[in-house]
């Protein structure tokens, strides 16, 4: 039985993971088959391009925006794609964006798996090293990234002893198959293997809408921080900070968003109208407003409780400069968010999946947590980010205070980019640094640390055990 391709998207029984649909129900549109989709270097690159294109899917930005309601970053300004109850932490598997997010990430994994299988089998005639290994590295990076996103959304990523990981796939889905969940440890092991391969074999000297070995090392450091391997996370984050491959902090924070692919960017999808548009992330994030918690953190960033909101022609003042840039009327831009400053999606706001500012803070936390780590070095790298924002430097009090300073700085640096603050709260709670219920009373148990699987996924995969 042949599996057919439409625009190089592999139509297999991946749908069994979602809806229990058979390959026999899908009719071919373009006459590409599994047997001929990868036959040489050019066709391998086309399938890799499809994997890259998946990072522009709207469901990713929408889930990350909605997750900011689940935590303490934003409050929803109105109904948003089935997430009206998320601010109260009332989960439902019916939300359309959950289904789309789950489907799109597994589609990315499946396309990556087909590409890896075909290239490793030698089907791409004329493809030789180093490009062969680079294509495999890029595919494995995106497979690792997709598994990581799925794990932290649906799995108990904060507990490496848990059986509640996700369905982790290293081969293309063929046939009408139901898959059980892997453990959290098994899932992390797969992610690490993929990212370590990408670090060793990824390209260098590429534009920042492509993945490089340095990009892979940055994601590896981030995943190691989640996992709790702080020594490795600190080492890899520092290696990214000290890279010689063209990645570095920019001096002007606003340049990151206007210029899109600066030296700061470790990876952000390519945008070029009209064929290659990003499904507008600003429309997702602007559906929320800063929470009282976030507003307070931004107000106190300069050391004073003196924040003044705009009224009667008075500008937003007294807040962290990044907060003021994003929300102030003079800089908020056409999308009501300064971080998405370009007028239309076809002009090309992109989405910063990874950037150097985050690496400084990953290093700071990992160094502060690792056995024998230098709190002074952690503080120094935290303050690099604060000084760029023209905010006063933090002083060293003790480890626990420093860790809270780092968590708050990540919110100030990365808000409306990826809801990293929510995952930080889960990790800090699990490590005993805080009680998450003290910050949001509706989070009453660890069962609310994950989003529910889509109803369609549970209906279509009989071996998929729901979260407890």
Short mmCIF file of C-alpha atoms in Angstrom, two decimals:
data_model
loop_
_atom_site.label_atom_id
_atom_site.label_comp_id
_atom_site.label_asym_id
_atom_site.label_seq_id
_atom_site.Cartn_x
_atom_site.Cartn_y
_atom_site.Cartn_z
CA UNK A 1 0.00 0.00 0.00
CA UNK A 2 1.41 3.38 -0.99
CA UNK A 3 1.40 6.46 1.21
CA UNK A 4 0.74 9.66 -0.68
CA UNK A 5 2.22 13.13 -0.35
CA UNK A 6 0.46 16.45 -0.79
CA UNK A 7 2.94 19.32 -1.12
CA UNK A 8 5.49 17.01 0.53
CA UNK A 9 3.29 16.46 3.60
CA UNK A 10 3.21 12.79 4.45
CA UNK A 11 -0.39 11.57 4.73
CA UNK A 12 -0.09 8.48 6.87
CA UNK A 13 -2.15 7.07 9.67
CA UNK A 14 -0.67 9.75 11.87
CA UNK A 15 -4.34 10.66 12.01
CA UNK A 16 -4.82 7.53 14.12
CA UNK A 17 -3.08 9.43 16.88
CA UNK A 18 -5.72 12.12 16.55
CA UNK A 19 -8.96 10.73 15.11
CA UNK A 20 -8.46 7.06 14.35
CA UNK A 21 -8.64 7.69 10.57
CA UNK A 22 -7.22 5.16 8.12
CA UNK A 23 -4.84 5.87 5.25
CA UNK A 24 -7.37 4.29 2.94
CA UNK A 25 -9.78 7.16 3.57
CA UNK A 26 -7.32 9.75 2.21
CA UNK A 27 -7.24 10.35 -1.51
CA UNK A 28 -4.04 11.45 -3.27
CA UNK A 29 -3.86 14.95 -4.68
CA UNK A 30 -0.30 15.07 -5.96
CA UNK A 31 1.20 11.90 -7.30
CA UNK A 32 4.11 11.73 -4.92
CA UNK A 33 4.43 8.53 -2.97
CA UNK A 34 6.48 7.44 -0.03
CA UNK A 35 8.70 5.64 -2.50
CA UNK A 36 9.58 8.73 -4.56
CA UNK A 37 9.24 11.70 -2.22
CA UNK A 38 12.96 11.56 -1.36
CA UNK A 39 15.12 10.53 -4.28
CA UNK A 40 17.96 13.05 -4.26
CA UNK A 41 19.37 16.02 -2.35
CA UNK A 42 16.85 18.49 -3.79
CA UNK A 43 13.85 16.38 -2.79
CA UNK A 44 15.32 15.79 0.68
CA UNK A 45 15.67 19.56 1.05
CA UNK A 46 12.04 20.07 0.01
CA UNK A 47 10.84 17.73 2.72
CA UNK A 48 13.11 19.47 5.22
CA UNK A 49 11.57 22.77 4.12
CA UNK A 50 8.17 21.33 5.01
CA UNK A 51 9.47 20.60 8.50
CA UNK A 52 10.73 24.18 8.78
CA UNK A 53 7.39 25.51 7.55
CA UNK A 54 5.57 23.82 10.42
CA UNK A 55 7.12 26.34 12.83
CA UNK A 56 4.87 29.00 11.30
CA UNK A 57 1.65 27.20 12.24
CA UNK A 58 -0.77 29.43 14.14
CA UNK A 59 -1.57 26.77 16.75
CA UNK A 60 1.91 27.06 18.27
CA UNK A 61 1.66 30.79 18.93
CA UNK A 62 -1.95 30.39 20.04
CA UNK A 63 -1.16 27.71 22.62
CA UNK A 64 1.79 29.68 23.96
CA UNK A 65 -0.40 32.77 24.27
CA UNK A 66 -3.22 30.86 25.94
CA UNK A 67 -0.74 29.25 28.34
CA UNK A 68 0.08 32.75 29.57
CA UNK A 69 -3.55 32.87 30.81
CA UNK A 70 -3.13 29.51 32.48
CA UNK A 71 -0.27 30.98 34.48
CA UNK A 72 0.20 34.47 35.86
CA UNK A 73 1.56 36.42 32.88
CA UNK A 74 -1.64 37.61 31.21
CA UNK A 75 -5.39 37.85 31.67
CA UNK A 76 -7.61 37.18 28.66
CA UNK A 77 -9.23 40.30 27.27
CA UNK A 78 -12.00 38.23 25.72
CA UNK A 79 -12.90 34.76 24.38
CA UNK A 80 -10.02 33.15 22.54
CA UNK A 81 -10.37 29.92 20.59
CA UNK A 82 -11.97 27.78 23.25
CA UNK A 83 -9.82 29.00 26.14
CA UNK A 84 -12.36 31.14 27.99
CA UNK A 85 -11.96 29.04 31.14
CA UNK A 86 -8.17 28.83 31.10
CA UNK A 87 -7.58 31.87 33.29
CA UNK A 88 -9.48 30.00 36.04
CA UNK A 89 -7.48 26.82 35.27
CA UNK A 90 -10.54 24.87 34.20
CA UNK A 91 -9.25 22.54 31.50
CA UNK A 92 -11.16 21.15 28.57
CA UNK A 93 -9.97 18.87 25.83
CA UNK A 94 -12.50 20.35 23.43
CA UNK A 95 -10.47 23.50 22.67
CA UNK A 96 -9.72 23.59 18.96
CA UNK A 97 -6.25 25.04 19.45
CA UNK A 98 -5.31 22.06 21.64
CA UNK A 99 -6.25 19.67 18.85
CA UNK A 100 -4.46 21.75 16.21
CA UNK A 101 -1.33 22.13 18.35
CA UNK A 102 -1.17 18.40 19.08
CA UNK A 103 -1.81 17.50 15.43
CA UNK A 104 0.71 19.95 14.01
CA UNK A 105 3.52 18.91 16.33
CA UNK A 106 3.01 15.22 15.56
CA UNK A 107 2.84 16.05 11.85
CA UNK A 108 6.24 17.74 12.22
CA UNK A 109 7.60 14.67 14.00
CA UNK A 110 6.21 12.38 11.33
CA UNK A 111 7.67 14.39 8.46
CA UNK A 112 11.01 14.52 10.26
CA UNK A 113 10.88 10.75 10.78
CA UNK A 114 10.20 10.11 7.09
CA UNK A 115 13.09 12.36 6.13
CA UNK A 116 15.47 10.74 8.60
CA UNK A 117 14.49 7.26 7.47
CA UNK A 118 14.90 8.03 3.77
CA UNK A 119 18.21 9.84 4.14
CA UNK A 120 19.68 7.18 6.42
CA UNK A 121 18.57 4.49 3.94
CA UNK A 122 20.49 6.22 1.15
CA UNK A 123 17.37 7.08 -0.88
CA UNK A 124 18.59 10.66 -1.45
CA UNK A 125 21.00 9.84 -4.28
CA UNK A 126 24.01 12.12 -4.47
CA UNK A 127 23.51 13.49 -0.96
CA UNK A 128 26.83 13.18 0.83
CA UNK A 129 28.47 14.56 3.94
CA UNK A 130 28.66 17.12 5.32
CA UNK A 131 25.25 18.13 3.93
CA UNK A 132 23.78 14.68 4.60
CA UNK A 133 24.62 14.90 8.30
CA UNK A 134 23.43 18.51 8.43
CA UNK A 135 20.01 17.61 7.01
CA UNK A 136 19.72 14.81 9.55
CA UNK A 137 20.76 17.22 12.30
CA UNK A 138 18.14 19.79 11.30
CA UNK A 139 15.41 17.13 11.13
CA UNK A 140 16.40 15.75 14.51
CA UNK A 141 16.45 19.23 15.99
CA UNK A 142 12.82 19.76 15.02
CA UNK A 143 11.85 16.29 16.16
CA UNK A 144 13.45 17.07 19.52
CA UNK A 145 11.83 20.50 19.71
CA UNK A 146 8.39 19.07 18.92
CA UNK A 147 8.72 16.32 21.52
CA UNK A 148 9.87 18.92 24.06
CA UNK A 149 6.87 21.16 23.37
CA UNK A 150 4.52 18.18 23.68
CA UNK A 151 6.18 16.97 26.89
CA UNK A 152 5.99 20.28 28.73
CA UNK A 153 2.41 20.84 27.58
CA UNK A 154 0.88 17.40 28.13
CA UNK A 155 3.42 15.43 30.19
CA UNK A 156 4.76 15.64 33.73
CA UNK A 157 8.05 17.17 32.54
CA UNK A 158 8.87 18.28 36.08
CA UNK A 159 9.03 14.69 37.43
CA UNK A 160 11.58 12.45 35.73
CA UNK A 161 10.25 9.43 37.65
CA UNK A 162 6.76 9.83 36.24
CA UNK A 163 5.17 7.37 33.84
CA UNK A 164 3.21 10.24 32.30
CA UNK A 165 5.39 11.32 29.44
CA UNK A 166 4.07 11.52 25.89
CA UNK A 167 3.93 9.30 22.83
CA UNK A 168 7.52 9.59 21.57
CA UNK A 169 8.05 8.53 17.97
CA UNK A 170 11.29 7.76 16.14
CA UNK A 171 9.77 6.04 13.09
CA UNK A 172 7.06 7.16 10.66
CA UNK A 173 3.53 6.18 11.58
CA UNK A 174 2.30 3.45 9.23
CA UNK A 175 -0.97 1.64 9.45
CA UNK A 176 -3.78 2.03 11.95
CA UNK A 177 -1.73 1.87 15.16
CA UNK A 178 -2.37 3.02 18.71
CA UNK A 179 0.66 4.03 20.75
CA UNK A 180 1.11 4.10 24.53
CA UNK A 181 2.76 6.97 26.37
CA UNK A 182 6.47 6.79 27.04
CA UNK A 183 7.74 7.67 30.48
CA UNK A 184 9.07 11.14 31.17
CA UNK A 185 12.61 9.75 31.36
CA UNK A 186 12.25 7.93 28.04
CA UNK A 187 10.96 11.12 26.44
CA UNK A 188 13.84 13.19 27.75
CA UNK A 189 16.31 10.52 26.58
CA UNK A 190 14.97 10.79 23.03
CA UNK A 191 15.07 14.60 23.09
CA UNK A 192 18.65 14.59 24.39
CA UNK A 193 19.78 12.10 21.75
CA UNK A 194 18.30 14.22 18.97
CA UNK A 195 19.74 17.48 20.22
CA UNK A 196 23.17 16.04 20.93
CA UNK A 197 23.28 14.74 17.35
CA UNK A 198 22.27 18.18 16.09
CA UNK A 199 24.98 19.84 18.19
CA UNK A 200 27.62 17.52 16.73
CA UNK A 201 26.42 17.60 13.12
CA UNK A 202 24.44 20.79 12.61
CA UNK A 203 25.54 23.47 10.14
CA UNK A 204 27.28 26.73 11.00
CA UNK A 205 27.36 30.16 9.42
CA UNK A 206 23.68 30.04 8.44
CA UNK A 207 21.04 32.74 8.41
CA UNK A 208 19.12 32.89 11.64
CA UNK A 209 15.92 31.52 10.14
CA UNK A 210 17.82 28.24 9.84
CA UNK A 211 18.90 25.91 12.60
CA UNK A 212 22.60 25.61 13.39
CA UNK A 213 24.70 23.55 15.76
CA UNK A 214 24.65 26.57 18.10
CA UNK A 215 20.84 26.70 17.95
CA UNK A 216 20.76 23.04 18.90
CA UNK A 217 23.14 23.64 21.81
CA UNK A 218 20.90 26.45 23.04
CA UNK A 219 17.82 24.22 23.03
CA UNK A 220 19.84 21.44 24.66
CA UNK A 221 20.83 23.80 27.49
CA UNK A 222 17.20 24.80 27.96
CA UNK A 223 15.98 21.19 28.07
CA UNK A 224 18.77 20.27 30.50
CA UNK A 225 17.59 23.08 32.78
CA UNK A 226 14.06 21.63 32.74
CA UNK A 227 15.46 18.16 33.36
CA UNK A 228 17.57 19.29 36.31
CA UNK A 229 21.06 18.65 34.90
CA UNK A 230 22.26 22.08 35.97
CA UNK A 231 25.98 21.52 35.40
CA UNK A 232 25.38 20.50 31.79
CA UNK A 233 22.87 23.30 31.26
CA UNK A 234 25.33 25.90 32.57
CA UNK A 235 28.15 24.51 30.41
CA UNK A 236 26.08 24.49 27.23
CA UNK A 237 24.48 27.88 27.86
CA UNK A 238 27.92 29.39 28.41
CA UNK A 239 29.16 27.77 25.20
CA UNK A 240 26.29 29.45 23.35
CA UNK A 241 27.06 32.80 24.99
CA UNK A 242 30.71 32.45 23.92
CA UNK A 243 29.99 31.08 20.44
CA UNK A 244 31.99 32.18 17.40
CA UNK A 245 29.18 31.58 14.92
CA UNK A 246 27.63 35.05 14.76
CA UNK A 247 25.17 34.93 17.66
CA UNK A 248 25.33 37.72 20.24
CA UNK A 249 23.16 40.08 22.26
CA UNK A 250 22.15 43.20 20.40
CA UNK A 251 22.54 46.51 22.21
CA UNK A 252 19.09 47.81 21.32
CA UNK A 253 16.32 45.58 22.69
CA UNK A 254 13.78 46.86 20.15
CA UNK A 255 16.05 45.85 17.26
CA UNK A 256 15.31 42.18 18.02
CA UNK A 257 11.74 42.62 16.87
CA UNK A 258 12.05 45.20 14.12
CA UNK A 259 14.98 43.53 12.36
CA UNK A 260 13.68 39.99 13.06
CA UNK A 261 16.86 37.97 12.37
CA UNK A 262 19.56 39.82 14.25
CA UNK A 263 22.62 38.35 15.93
CA UNK A 264 20.34 37.89 18.96
CA UNK A 265 18.11 35.41 17.16
CA UNK A 266 18.99 31.75 17.57
CA UNK A 267 15.98 30.67 15.55
CA UNK A 268 12.94 32.49 14.17
CA UNK A 269 10.95 31.31 11.13
CA UNK A 270 11.53 32.88 7.74
CA UNK A 271 8.77 35.18 6.49
CA UNK A 272 8.29 36.42 2.93
CA UNK A 273 4.96 37.54 1.54
CA UNK A 274 2.79 36.28 0.11
CA UNK A 275 3.80 32.61 -0.04
CA UNK A 276 5.59 32.28 3.27
CA UNK A 277 3.58 33.98 5.99
CA UNK A 278 3.65 33.41 9.70
CA UNK A 279 0.22 32.73 11.12
CA UNK A 280 0.26 35.96 13.02
CA UNK A 281 1.44 35.49 16.64
CA UNK A 282 0.45 39.03 17.62
CA UNK A 283 -3.22 38.21 17.12
CA UNK A 284 -2.82 35.51 19.77
CA UNK A 285 -0.82 37.43 22.35
CA UNK A 286 -2.74 40.68 22.02
CA UNK A 287 -5.87 38.83 23.15
CA UNK A 288 -4.54 39.24 26.69
CA UNK A 289 -3.58 42.03 29.07
CA UNK A 290 -0.84 42.05 31.73
CA UNK A 291 -1.87 40.38 34.96
CA UNK A 292 -1.67 42.25 38.26
CA UNK A 293 1.30 40.07 39.19
CA UNK A 294 3.17 40.91 35.99
CA UNK A 295 2.31 44.58 36.29
CA UNK A 296 3.69 44.63 39.84
CA UNK A 297 6.94 42.94 38.79
CA UNK A 298 7.33 45.47 35.97
CA UNK A 299 6.55 48.35 38.34
CA UNK A 300 9.14 47.29 40.91
CA UNK A 301 11.86 46.52 38.34
CA UNK A 302 13.41 49.98 38.79
CA UNK A 303 13.34 49.61 42.59
CA UNK A 304 10.32 51.85 43.12
CA UNK A 305 6.57 51.36 43.22
CA UNK A 306 5.87 54.30 40.96
CA UNK A 307 4.19 52.90 37.86
CA UNK A 308 1.76 55.29 36.20
CA UNK A 309 -0.62 54.16 33.49
CA UNK A 310 -1.46 56.34 30.53
CA UNK A 311 -4.23 58.88 31.07
CA UNK A 312 -5.09 62.32 29.76
CA UNK A 313 -2.12 62.32 27.43
CA UNK A 314 0.38 61.18 30.05
CA UNK A 315 2.72 58.39 28.92
CA UNK A 316 3.17 55.02 30.57
CA UNK A 317 5.92 55.59 33.13
CA UNK A 318 7.67 54.10 36.12
CA UNK A 319 7.66 50.53 34.76
CA UNK A 320 10.41 48.31 33.39
CA UNK A 321 11.55 49.71 30.04
CA UNK A 322 10.61 46.51 28.19
CA UNK A 323 7.09 46.63 29.60
CA UNK A 324 6.78 50.27 28.58
CA UNK A 325 8.08 49.54 25.09
CA UNK A 326 5.57 46.75 24.56
CA UNK A 327 2.51 48.52 25.96
CA UNK A 328 3.21 52.27 25.71
CA UNK A 329 1.11 54.13 23.13
CA UNK A 330 4.17 55.61 21.43
CA UNK A 331 5.80 52.23 20.81
CA UNK A 332 2.95 49.71 20.92
CA UNK A 333 2.64 49.78 17.14
CA UNK A 334 -0.16 48.64 14.83
CA UNK A 335 -0.69 45.33 16.63
CA UNK A 336 -0.99 46.71 20.17
CA UNK A 337 2.23 44.90 21.06
CA UNK A 338 5.65 46.48 20.59
CA UNK A 339 7.27 43.07 20.17
CA UNK A 340 5.27 42.53 16.97
CA UNK A 341 5.87 45.93 15.36
CA UNK A 342 5.24 45.28 11.66
CA UNK A 343 1.89 46.24 10.23
CA UNK A 344 0.72 43.00 8.62
CA UNK A 345 1.61 39.35 8.76
CA UNK A 346 2.63 39.49 5.08
CA UNK A 347 5.15 42.22 5.90
CA UNK A 348 6.52 39.74 8.31
CA UNK A 349 6.50 39.71 12.08
CA UNK A 350 8.29 36.55 13.03
CA UNK A 351 8.32 34.52 16.25
CA UNK A 352 11.46 34.20 18.36
CA UNK A 353 11.68 30.53 19.29
CA UNK A 354 15.12 30.97 20.88
CA UNK A 355 17.30 34.01 21.39
CA UNK A 356 20.45 34.97 23.21
CA UNK A 357 18.77 36.95 25.98
CA UNK A 358 17.18 33.73 27.21
CA UNK A 359 20.53 31.94 27.17
CA UNK A 360 22.01 34.42 29.65
CA UNK A 361 19.13 33.67 32.02
CA UNK A 362 19.29 29.90 31.45
CA UNK A 363 22.96 30.11 32.38
CA UNK A 364 22.21 32.28 35.42
CA UNK A 365 19.66 29.85 36.84
CA UNK A 366 21.68 26.72 36.06
CA UNK A 367 24.82 28.22 37.57
CA UNK A 368 22.93 29.31 40.68
CA UNK A 369 21.46 25.83 41.11
CA UNK A 370 24.38 23.57 40.23
CA UNK A 371 26.50 22.05 42.98
CA UNK A 372 29.50 24.31 43.48
CA UNK A 373 28.07 26.96 41.17
CA UNK A 374 29.13 30.59 41.36
CA UNK A 375 26.32 32.85 42.55
CA UNK A 376 28.47 35.81 41.56
CA UNK A 377 28.69 34.58 37.97
CA UNK A 378 24.97 33.87 37.88
CA UNK A 379 24.27 37.39 39.13
CA UNK A 380 26.68 38.90 36.60
CA UNK A 381 24.85 37.31 33.66
CA UNK A 382 21.47 38.30 35.06
CA UNK A 383 22.66 41.88 35.29
CA UNK A 384 23.91 41.89 31.70
CA UNK A 385 20.27 41.54 30.65
CA UNK A 386 19.08 44.14 33.12
CA UNK A 387 21.71 46.69 32.08
CA UNK A 388 20.70 46.33 28.44
CA UNK A 389 17.19 47.32 29.52
CA UNK A 390 18.58 50.29 31.51
CA UNK A 391 17.34 48.75 34.72
CA UNK A 392 19.36 48.90 37.96
CA UNK A 393 21.55 45.92 38.71
CA UNK A 394 20.44 43.34 41.25
CA UNK A 395 22.55 42.72 44.32
CA UNK A 396 23.47 39.34 45.74
CA UNK A 397 21.55 38.49 48.90
CA UNK A 398 21.39 34.70 48.90
CA UNK A 399 20.67 31.82 46.54
CA UNK A 400 16.89 31.78 47.02
CA UNK A 401 16.60 35.52 46.41
CA UNK A 402 18.79 35.26 43.33
CA UNK A 403 16.68 32.45 41.90
CA UNK A 404 13.52 34.52 42.32
CA UNK A 405 15.26 37.49 40.70
CA UNK A 406 16.15 35.29 37.73
CA UNK A 407 12.59 33.98 37.36
CA UNK A 408 11.17 37.50 37.45
CA UNK A 409 13.78 38.70 34.95
CA UNK A 410 12.81 35.94 32.54
CA UNK A 411 9.24 37.22 32.68
CA UNK A 412 10.39 40.81 32.02
CA UNK A 413 12.65 39.72 29.17
CA UNK A 414 10.50 37.09 27.44
CA UNK A 415 6.85 38.01 28.05
CA UNK A 416 4.47 37.56 25.08
CA UNK A 417 7.09 35.45 23.37
CA UNK A 418 6.61 31.94 24.68
CA UNK A 419 4.90 31.82 28.11
CA UNK A 420 8.16 30.63 29.64
CA UNK A 421 7.03 32.08 32.96
CA UNK A 422 4.36 29.38 33.35
CA UNK A 423 6.86 26.56 32.98
CA UNK A 424 9.23 28.38 35.36
CA UNK A 425 6.48 28.49 37.97
CA UNK A 426 5.87 24.75 37.61
CA UNK A 427 9.59 24.00 37.90
CA UNK A 428 10.13 26.33 40.86
CA UNK A 429 7.12 24.85 42.67
CA UNK A 430 8.36 21.30 42.04
CA UNK A 431 11.80 22.25 43.37
CA UNK A 432 10.33 23.75 46.56
CA UNK A 433 11.25 27.35 45.73
CA UNK A 434 7.66 28.60 45.93
CA UNK A 435 4.06 27.49 46.36
CA UNK A 436 2.30 28.14 43.08
CA UNK A 437 -1.09 28.46 44.82
CA UNK A 438 0.21 31.52 46.63
CA UNK A 439 0.45 33.23 43.25
CA UNK A 440 -2.70 31.81 41.69
CA UNK A 441 -5.32 30.32 43.96
CA UNK A 442 -7.12 28.42 41.20
CA UNK A 443 -4.10 26.12 40.75
CA UNK A 444 -5.09 23.73 43.50
CA UNK A 445 -3.19 20.57 42.54
CA UNK A 446 -0.43 19.23 40.32
CA UNK A 447 -3.08 17.86 37.97
CA UNK A 448 -3.34 21.42 36.67
CA UNK A 449 0.35 21.61 35.76
CA UNK A 450 -0.47 20.09 32.37
CA UNK A 451 -3.08 20.77 29.74
CA UNK A 452 -5.44 17.91 28.91
CA UNK A 453 -4.99 15.82 25.82
CA UNK A 454 -7.38 16.78 23.02
CA UNK A 455 -10.58 14.78 23.18
CA UNK A 456 -9.98 13.64 19.59
CA UNK A 457 -6.55 12.24 20.53
CA UNK A 458 -7.98 10.20 23.38
CA UNK A 459 -10.81 8.95 21.17
CA UNK A 460 -8.45 8.00 18.34
CA UNK A 461 -5.67 6.34 20.36
CA UNK A 462 -6.97 3.64 22.66
CA UNK A 463 -3.59 3.26 24.34
CA UNK A 464 -3.27 6.94 25.26
CA UNK A 465 -3.75 7.14 29.03
CA UNK A 466 -5.13 10.51 30.18
CA UNK A 467 -3.31 12.64 32.72
CA UNK A 468 -4.31 11.84 36.30
#
